[in-house]
GROMACS .gro file of C-alpha atoms in nm:
model
   84
    1MET     CA    1   1.078  -0.320  -1.448
    2VAL     CA    2   1.081   0.053  -1.391
    3SER     CA    3   1.189   0.248  -1.083
    4PHE     CA    4   0.919   0.472  -0.938
    5THR     CA    5   0.910   0.742  -0.676
    6ILE     CA    6   0.718   0.662  -0.359
    7ALA     CA    7   0.423   0.877  -0.470
    8ASP     CA    8   0.389   0.682  -0.795
    9TYR     CA    9   0.307   0.345  -0.636
   10VAL     CA   10  -0.048   0.438  -0.538
   11GLN     CA   11  -0.109   0.599  -0.879
   12LEU     CA   12   0.028   0.294  -1.065
   13LEU     CA   13  -0.197   0.065  -0.863
   14HIS     CA   14  -0.496   0.291  -0.926
   15ASN     CA   15  -0.429   0.314  -1.302
   16HIS     CA   16  -0.378  -0.056  -1.375
   17ILE     CA   17  -0.569  -0.260  -1.118
   18PRO     CA   18  -0.939  -0.196  -1.061
   19GLY     CA   19  -1.005  -0.171  -0.692
   20GLU     CA   20  -1.119   0.033  -0.398
   21TRP     CA   21  -0.980   0.152  -0.068
   22GLU     CA   22  -1.153   0.081   0.261
   23ASP     CA   23  -1.089   0.223   0.605
   24PRO     CA   24  -1.186  -0.044   0.858
   25GLN     CA   25  -1.233   0.045   1.223
   26SER     CA   26  -0.895   0.090   1.391
   27ALA     CA   27  -0.827  -0.033   1.745
   28SER     CA   28  -0.608   0.270   1.814
   29PRO     CA   29  -0.717   0.633   1.775
   30VAL     CA   30  -0.363   0.722   1.663
   31MET     CA   31  -0.328   0.456   1.392
   32ARG     CA   32  -0.522   0.458   1.065
   33ALA     CA   33  -0.608   0.117   0.919
   34THR     CA   34  -0.650   0.092   0.543
   35ARG     CA   35  -0.702  -0.197   0.305
   36HIS     CA   36  -0.722  -0.233  -0.071
   37LEU     CA   37  -0.966  -0.459  -0.251
   38ALA     CA   38  -0.894  -0.562  -0.611
   39ARG     CA   39  -1.192  -0.718  -0.784
   40GLY     CA   40  -1.354  -0.762  -0.443
   41VAL     CA   41  -1.058  -0.950  -0.291
   42GLU     CA   42  -0.835  -0.798  -0.024
   43VAL     CA   43  -0.482  -0.763  -0.163
   44GLY     CA   44  -0.330  -0.558   0.114
   45ARG     CA   45  -0.385  -0.412   0.457
   46ALA     CA   46  -0.171  -0.173   0.660
   47SER     CA   47  -0.190   0.058   0.958
   48ALA     CA   48   0.004   0.379   0.995
   49THR     CA   49  -0.027   0.716   1.165
   50ARG     CA   50  -0.121   0.862   0.825
   51LYS     CA   51  -0.361   0.704   0.576
   52VAL     CA   52  -0.135   0.811   0.288
   53ALA     CA   53   0.157   0.611   0.430
   54ALA     CA   54  -0.061   0.301   0.471
   55LYS     CA   55  -0.178   0.328   0.108
   56LYS     CA   56   0.181   0.362  -0.017
   57ILE     CA   57   0.285   0.053   0.177
   58ILE     CA   58  -0.006  -0.151   0.042
   59ALA     CA   59   0.050  -0.038  -0.316
   60TYR     CA   60   0.427  -0.099  -0.306
   61THR     CA   61   0.391  -0.443  -0.145
   62TYR     CA   62   0.127  -0.560  -0.393
   63LEU     CA   63   0.315  -0.427  -0.696
   64ARG     CA   64   0.635  -0.599  -0.572
   65GLN     CA   65   0.445  -0.927  -0.538
   66LEU     CA   66   0.328  -0.890  -0.897
   67GLY     CA   67   0.686  -0.815  -1.009
   68TRP     CA   68   0.586  -0.477  -1.153
   69VAL     CA   69   0.836  -0.267  -0.958
   70VAL     CA   70   1.194  -0.309  -0.845
   71ARG     CA   71   1.300  -0.322  -0.482
   72ASP     CA   72   1.291   0.025  -0.326
   73PRO     CA   73   1.507   0.049  -0.010
   74GLY     CA   74   1.310   0.351   0.115
   75MET     CA   75   0.982   0.165   0.088
   76GLU     CA   76   1.131  -0.149   0.241
   77VAL     CA   77   1.223   0.052   0.551
   78LEU     CA   78   0.877   0.211   0.568
   79GLU     CA   79   0.712  -0.126   0.515
   80SER     CA   80   0.910  -0.299   0.789
   81ALA     CA   81   0.837  -0.014   1.032
   82LEU     CA   82   0.461   0.013   0.972
   83PHE     CA   83   0.321  -0.284   0.781
   84LEU     CA   84   0.093  -0.504   0.993
   0.00000   0.00000   0.00000
């Protein structure tokens, strides 16, 4: 496994797993809901005040589940604070 910077998680996901991002309707005007579909199947969903943060959380969580990245304490904190 390789250690990545926070910005690399979304790029790694984009480069190696075909998929698309969707922005479903959010219940709150302040929060931005985002989800990622890989091969038509939802692999992650998150809400955050910024869409970029939600995408990073989704990418990191999915890549961790696959065992592609090592534990990142900074992302773990962000994930626990925002991941829904």
